[in-house]
Structure formats: C-alpha cells, structure tokens
Amino acid sequence: MDIFIASNRQLPIRYYVQEAIWIRRGGSIKLPDLTLPFFVEVEIKNQYNLHIIADYIMDFQRQYKHTEIQLLIRNTATLATLQDMLSHHTQTQHAITILPL
C-alpha cells in the first residue's frame, strides 16, 4: 500500500477508478505507528491525483466536530506533497499527523 490513513472515527471506502485511486478497508496489519482504531489502505497509481486524497480527508473532517487522523506514507515525494496540501487547511479541532512509512 502507498498510504495508510488512520482515524478515531470510521473512515469511508472510496474507489476512484478513472483516477486510479482505491481507498479500501485496512486488513489486520500491525503497524506500530498507527495508534488510532480505524484505518484504510490507499493505493495510488497516478501521483498527479493526490488532491483527491486531500479532498477525501477534508470532506471527512467536515462531517465531525473533532477528528484525529494519522497518515503513513511510503513515497517521500507523496509525503511532501500531501504535507503541503494539508498544511493550508489545518483547523484546531482536527489533528493530522503525517509520518513516513
């Protein structure tokens, strides 16, 4: 998987077939950096569509007053891009932690 997104709330599943992005339920993977109970695995075939991941996170945050999100990202270029995208949309009631995988 390219990205793991964990949260304190249930995360929705999404399939963006045209954009080659699949957000699906996480299996029974034990990652020591994931400390939140719910997570999804993200597979990305086209790095030009990373804005979809940022939009997914922001849409998720709009549904709740308070969220905690952890992102574990395999690719360093993807990590830097998502950090830049999400840093412009930080809100005090929504905590986001982005770490390399």
mmCIF file with all atom_site columns, C-alpha atoms in Angstrom:
data_model
loop_
_atom_site.group_PDB
_atom_site.id
_atom_site.type_symbol
_atom_site.label_atom_id
_atom_site.label_alt_id
_atom_site.label_comp_id
_atom_site.label_asym_id
_atom_site.label_entity_id
_atom_site.label_seq_id
_atom_site.pdbx_PDB_ins_code
_atom_site.Cartn_x
_atom_site.Cartn_y
_atom_site.Cartn_z
_atom_site.occupancy
_atom_site.B_iso_or_equiv
_atom_site.pdbx_formal_charge
_atom_site.auth_seq_id
_atom_site.auth_comp_id
_atom_site.auth_asym_id
_atom_site.auth_atom_id
_atom_site.pdbx_PDB_model_num
ATOM 1   C CA . MET A 1 1   ? 0.000   0.000  0.000   1.00 0.00 ? 1   MET A CA 1
ATOM 2   C CA . ASP A 1 2   ? 1.073   3.522  -0.708  1.00 0.00 ? 2   ASP A CA 1
ATOM 3   C CA . ILE A 1 3   ? -0.701  5.288  2.178   1.00 0.00 ? 3   ILE A CA 1
ATOM 4   C CA . PHE A 1 4   ? -2.395  4.235  5.405   1.00 0.00 ? 4   PHE A CA 1
ATOM 5   C CA . ILE A 1 5   ? -4.943  6.649  6.854   1.00 0.00 ? 5   ILE A CA 1
ATOM 6   C CA . ALA A 1 6   ? -5.987  6.035  10.464  1.00 0.00 ? 6   ALA A CA 1
ATOM 7   C CA . SER A 1 7   ? -8.604  7.905  12.462  1.00 0.00 ? 7   SER A CA 1
ATOM 8   C CA . ASN A 1 8   ? -10.523 7.953  15.710  1.00 0.00 ? 8   ASN A CA 1
ATOM 9   C CA . ARG A 1 9   ? -13.705 7.638  13.606  1.00 0.00 ? 9   ARG A CA 1
ATOM 10  C CA . GLN A 1 10  ? -14.794 5.156  10.939  1.00 0.00 ? 10  GLN A CA 1
ATOM 11  C CA . LEU A 1 11  ? -13.359 6.110  7.541   1.00 0.00 ? 11  LEU A CA 1
ATOM 12  C CA . PRO A 1 12  ? -15.378 5.736  4.327   1.00 0.00 ? 12  PRO A CA 1
ATOM 13  C CA . ILE A 1 13  ? -14.348 3.473  1.463   1.00 0.00 ? 13  ILE A CA 1
ATOM 14  C CA . ARG A 1 14  ? -13.926 5.120  -1.945  1.00 0.00 ? 14  ARG A CA 1
ATOM 15  C CA . TYR A 1 15  ? -12.967 3.859  -5.387  1.00 0.00 ? 15  TYR A CA 1
ATOM 16  C CA . TYR A 1 16  ? -11.880 6.400  -7.983  1.00 0.00 ? 16  TYR A CA 1
ATOM 17  C CA . VAL A 1 17  ? -11.468 4.113  -10.973 1.00 0.00 ? 17  VAL A CA 1
ATOM 18  C CA . GLN A 1 18  ? -10.839 6.806  -13.600 1.00 0.00 ? 18  GLN A CA 1
ATOM 19  C CA . GLU A 1 19  ? -8.179  8.423  -11.384 1.00 0.00 ? 19  GLU A CA 1
ATOM 20  C CA . ALA A 1 20  ? -6.642  5.056  -10.356 1.00 0.00 ? 20  ALA A CA 1
ATOM 21  C CA . ILE A 1 21  ? -7.060  5.555  -6.598  1.00 0.00 ? 21  ILE A CA 1
ATOM 22  C CA . TRP A 1 22  ? -8.517  2.898  -4.298  1.00 0.00 ? 22  TRP A CA 1
ATOM 23  C CA . ILE A 1 23  ? -9.334  3.615  -0.657  1.00 0.00 ? 23  ILE A CA 1
ATOM 24  C CA . ARG A 1 24  ? -10.354 0.353  0.990   1.00 0.00 ? 24  ARG A CA 1
ATOM 25  C CA . ARG A 1 25  ? -10.658 -1.135 4.461   1.00 0.00 ? 25  ARG A CA 1
ATOM 26  C CA . GLY A 1 26  ? -7.427  -1.987 6.154   1.00 0.00 ? 26  GLY A CA 1
ATOM 27  C CA . GLY A 1 27  ? -6.724  -5.596 6.977   1.00 0.00 ? 27  GLY A CA 1
ATOM 28  C CA . SER A 1 28  ? -5.134  -6.923 10.137  1.00 0.00 ? 28  SER A CA 1
ATOM 29  C CA . ILE A 1 29  ? -1.809  -5.222 9.547   1.00 0.00 ? 29  ILE A CA 1
ATOM 30  C CA . LYS A 1 30  ? 0.196   -4.377 12.647  1.00 0.00 ? 30  LYS A CA 1
ATOM 31  C CA . LEU A 1 31  ? 1.943   -1.044 12.120  1.00 0.00 ? 31  LEU A CA 1
ATOM 32  C CA . PRO A 1 32  ? 3.479   0.347  15.317  1.00 0.00 ? 32  PRO A CA 1
ATOM 33  C CA . ASP A 1 33  ? 2.959   3.973  14.218  1.00 0.00 ? 33  ASP A CA 1
ATOM 34  C CA . LEU A 1 34  ? -0.812  3.552  13.801  1.00 0.00 ? 34  LEU A CA 1
ATOM 35  C CA . THR A 1 35  ? -2.336  4.274  17.188  1.00 0.00 ? 35  THR A CA 1
ATOM 36  C CA . LEU A 1 36  ? -5.906  5.089  16.110  1.00 0.00 ? 36  LEU A CA 1
ATOM 37  C CA . PRO A 1 37  ? -8.533  2.323  15.889  1.00 0.00 ? 37  PRO A CA 1
ATOM 38  C CA . PHE A 1 38  ? -9.885  2.721  12.344  1.00 0.00 ? 38  PHE A CA 1
ATOM 39  C CA . PHE A 1 39  ? -7.823  2.749  9.170   1.00 0.00 ? 39  PHE A CA 1
ATOM 40  C CA . VAL A 1 40  ? -7.976  2.440  5.419   1.00 0.00 ? 40  VAL A CA 1
ATOM 41  C CA . GLU A 1 41  ? -5.333  1.462  2.879   1.00 0.00 ? 41  GLU A CA 1
ATOM 42  C CA . VAL A 1 42  ? -4.819  3.723  -0.116  1.00 0.00 ? 42  VAL A CA 1
ATOM 43  C CA . GLU A 1 43  ? -3.408  2.531  -3.419  1.00 0.00 ? 43  GLU A CA 1
ATOM 44  C CA . ILE A 1 44  ? -2.424  5.219  -5.922  1.00 0.00 ? 44  ILE A CA 1
ATOM 45  C CA . LYS A 1 45  ? -1.370  4.517  -9.487  1.00 0.00 ? 45  LYS A CA 1
ATOM 46  C CA . ASN A 1 46  ? -1.190  8.159  -10.594 1.00 0.00 ? 46  ASN A CA 1
ATOM 47  C CA . GLN A 1 47  ? 0.618   10.636 -8.339  1.00 0.00 ? 47  GLN A CA 1
ATOM 48  C CA . TYR A 1 48  ? -0.948  13.583 -10.186 1.00 0.00 ? 48  TYR A CA 1
ATOM 49  C CA . ASN A 1 49  ? -4.254  12.891 -8.447  1.00 0.00 ? 49  ASN A CA 1
ATOM 50  C CA . LEU A 1 50  ? -3.076  13.418 -4.856  1.00 0.00 ? 50  LEU A CA 1
ATOM 51  C CA . HIS A 1 51  ? -5.548  16.270 -4.469  1.00 0.00 ? 51  HIS A CA 1
ATOM 52  C CA . ILE A 1 52  ? -8.241  13.558 -4.282  1.00 0.00 ? 52  ILE A CA 1
ATOM 53  C CA . ILE A 1 53  ? -6.660  12.238 -1.063  1.00 0.00 ? 53  ILE A CA 1
ATOM 54  C CA . ALA A 1 54  ? -6.526  15.753 0.415   1.00 0.00 ? 54  ALA A CA 1
ATOM 55  C CA . ASP A 1 55  ? -10.173 16.314 -0.578  1.00 0.00 ? 55  ASP A CA 1
ATOM 56  C CA . TYR A 1 56  ? -11.117 12.936 0.956   1.00 0.00 ? 56  TYR A CA 1
ATOM 57  C CA . ILE A 1 57  ? -9.558  13.969 4.289   1.00 0.00 ? 57  ILE A CA 1
ATOM 58  C CA . MET A 1 58  ? -11.133 17.438 4.282   1.00 0.00 ? 58  MET A CA 1
ATOM 59  C CA . ASP A 1 59  ? -14.576 16.002 3.418   1.00 0.00 ? 59  ASP A CA 1
ATOM 60  C CA . PHE A 1 60  ? -14.182 13.508 6.263   1.00 0.00 ? 60  PHE A CA 1
ATOM 61  C CA . GLN A 1 61  ? -13.297 16.306 8.704   1.00 0.00 ? 61  GLN A CA 1
ATOM 62  C CA . ARG A 1 62  ? -16.368 18.325 7.713   1.00 0.00 ? 62  ARG A CA 1
ATOM 63  C CA . GLN A 1 63  ? -18.593 15.516 8.989   1.00 0.00 ? 63  GLN A CA 1
ATOM 64  C CA . TYR A 1 64  ? -17.366 15.779 12.602  1.00 0.00 ? 64  TYR A CA 1
ATOM 65  C CA . LYS A 1 65  ? -16.587 18.483 15.155  1.00 0.00 ? 65  LYS A CA 1
ATOM 66  C CA . HIS A 1 66  ? -13.342 16.787 16.198  1.00 0.00 ? 66  HIS A CA 1
ATOM 67  C CA . THR A 1 67  ? -11.139 14.249 14.415  1.00 0.00 ? 67  THR A CA 1
ATOM 68  C CA . GLU A 1 68  ? -7.701  12.754 14.788  1.00 0.00 ? 68  GLU A CA 1
ATOM 69  C CA . ILE A 1 69  ? -6.014  11.475 11.642  1.00 0.00 ? 69  ILE A CA 1
ATOM 70  C CA . GLN A 1 70  ? -2.690  9.751  11.063  1.00 0.00 ? 70  GLN A CA 1
ATOM 71  C CA . LEU A 1 71  ? -1.186  9.306  7.613   1.00 0.00 ? 71  LEU A CA 1
ATOM 72  C CA . LEU A 1 72  ? 1.645   6.857  6.990   1.00 0.00 ? 72  LEU A CA 1
ATOM 73  C CA . ILE A 1 73  ? 3.075   7.430  3.519   1.00 0.00 ? 73  ILE A CA 1
ATOM 74  C CA . ARG A 1 74  ? 5.562   5.212  1.690   1.00 0.00 ? 74  ARG A CA 1
ATOM 75  C CA . ASN A 1 75  ? 6.829   7.625  -1.007  1.00 0.00 ? 75  ASN A CA 1
ATOM 76  C CA . THR A 1 76  ? 8.746   10.720 0.169   1.00 0.00 ? 76  THR A CA 1
ATOM 77  C CA . ALA A 1 77  ? 7.531   12.853 -2.744  1.00 0.00 ? 77  ALA A CA 1
ATOM 78  C CA . THR A 1 78  ? 3.934   11.932 -1.910  1.00 0.00 ? 78  THR A CA 1
ATOM 79  C CA . LEU A 1 79  ? 4.620   12.700 1.748   1.00 0.00 ? 79  LEU A CA 1
ATOM 80  C CA . ALA A 1 80  ? 5.942   16.180 0.933   1.00 0.00 ? 80  ALA A CA 1
ATOM 81  C CA . THR A 1 81  ? 3.082   16.935 -1.458  1.00 0.00 ? 81  THR A CA 1
ATOM 82  C CA . LEU A 1 82  ? 0.345   15.886 0.977   1.00 0.00 ? 82  LEU A CA 1
ATOM 83  C CA . GLN A 1 83  ? 2.021   17.764 3.841   1.00 0.00 ? 83  GLN A CA 1
ATOM 84  C CA . ASP A 1 84  ? 1.969   20.894 1.700   1.00 0.00 ? 84  ASP A CA 1
ATOM 85  C CA . MET A 1 85  ? -1.663  20.386 0.606   1.00 0.00 ? 85  MET A CA 1
ATOM 86  C CA . LEU A 1 86  ? -2.968  19.664 4.104   1.00 0.00 ? 86  LEU A CA 1
ATOM 87  C CA . SER A 1 87  ? -0.955  22.349 5.901   1.00 0.00 ? 87  SER A CA 1
ATOM 88  C CA . HIS A 1 88  ? -3.119  25.027 4.267   1.00 0.00 ? 88  HIS A CA 1
ATOM 89  C CA . HIS A 1 89  ? -6.308  23.506 5.691   1.00 0.00 ? 89  HIS A CA 1
ATOM 90  C CA . THR A 1 90  ? -5.452  22.930 9.342   1.00 0.00 ? 90  THR A CA 1
ATOM 91  C CA . GLN A 1 91  ? -8.127  23.554 11.953  1.00 0.00 ? 91  GLN A CA 1
ATOM 92  C CA . THR A 1 92  ? -7.628  23.424 15.710  1.00 0.00 ? 92  THR A CA 1
ATOM 93  C CA . GLN A 1 93  ? -10.358 20.832 16.284  1.00 0.00 ? 93  GLN A CA 1
ATOM 94  C CA . HIS A 1 94  ? -8.874  18.444 13.692  1.00 0.00 ? 94  HIS A CA 1
ATOM 95  C CA . ALA A 1 95  ? -5.449  16.931 14.377  1.00 0.00 ? 95  ALA A CA 1
ATOM 96  C CA . ILE A 1 96  ? -3.425  15.477 11.488  1.00 0.00 ? 96  ILE A CA 1
ATOM 97  C CA . THR A 1 97  ? -0.139  13.624 11.897  1.00 0.00 ? 97  THR A CA 1
ATOM 98  C CA . ILE A 1 98  ? 1.808   12.730 8.744   1.00 0.00 ? 98  ILE A CA 1
ATOM 99  C CA . LEU A 1 99  ? 4.664   10.221 9.017   1.00 0.00 ? 99  LEU A CA 1
ATOM 100 C CA . PRO A 1 100 ? 6.879   8.284  6.590   1.00 0.00 ? 100 PRO A CA 1
ATOM 101 C CA . LEU A 1 101 ? 6.229   4.568  6.306   1.00 0.00 ? 101 LEU A CA 1
#
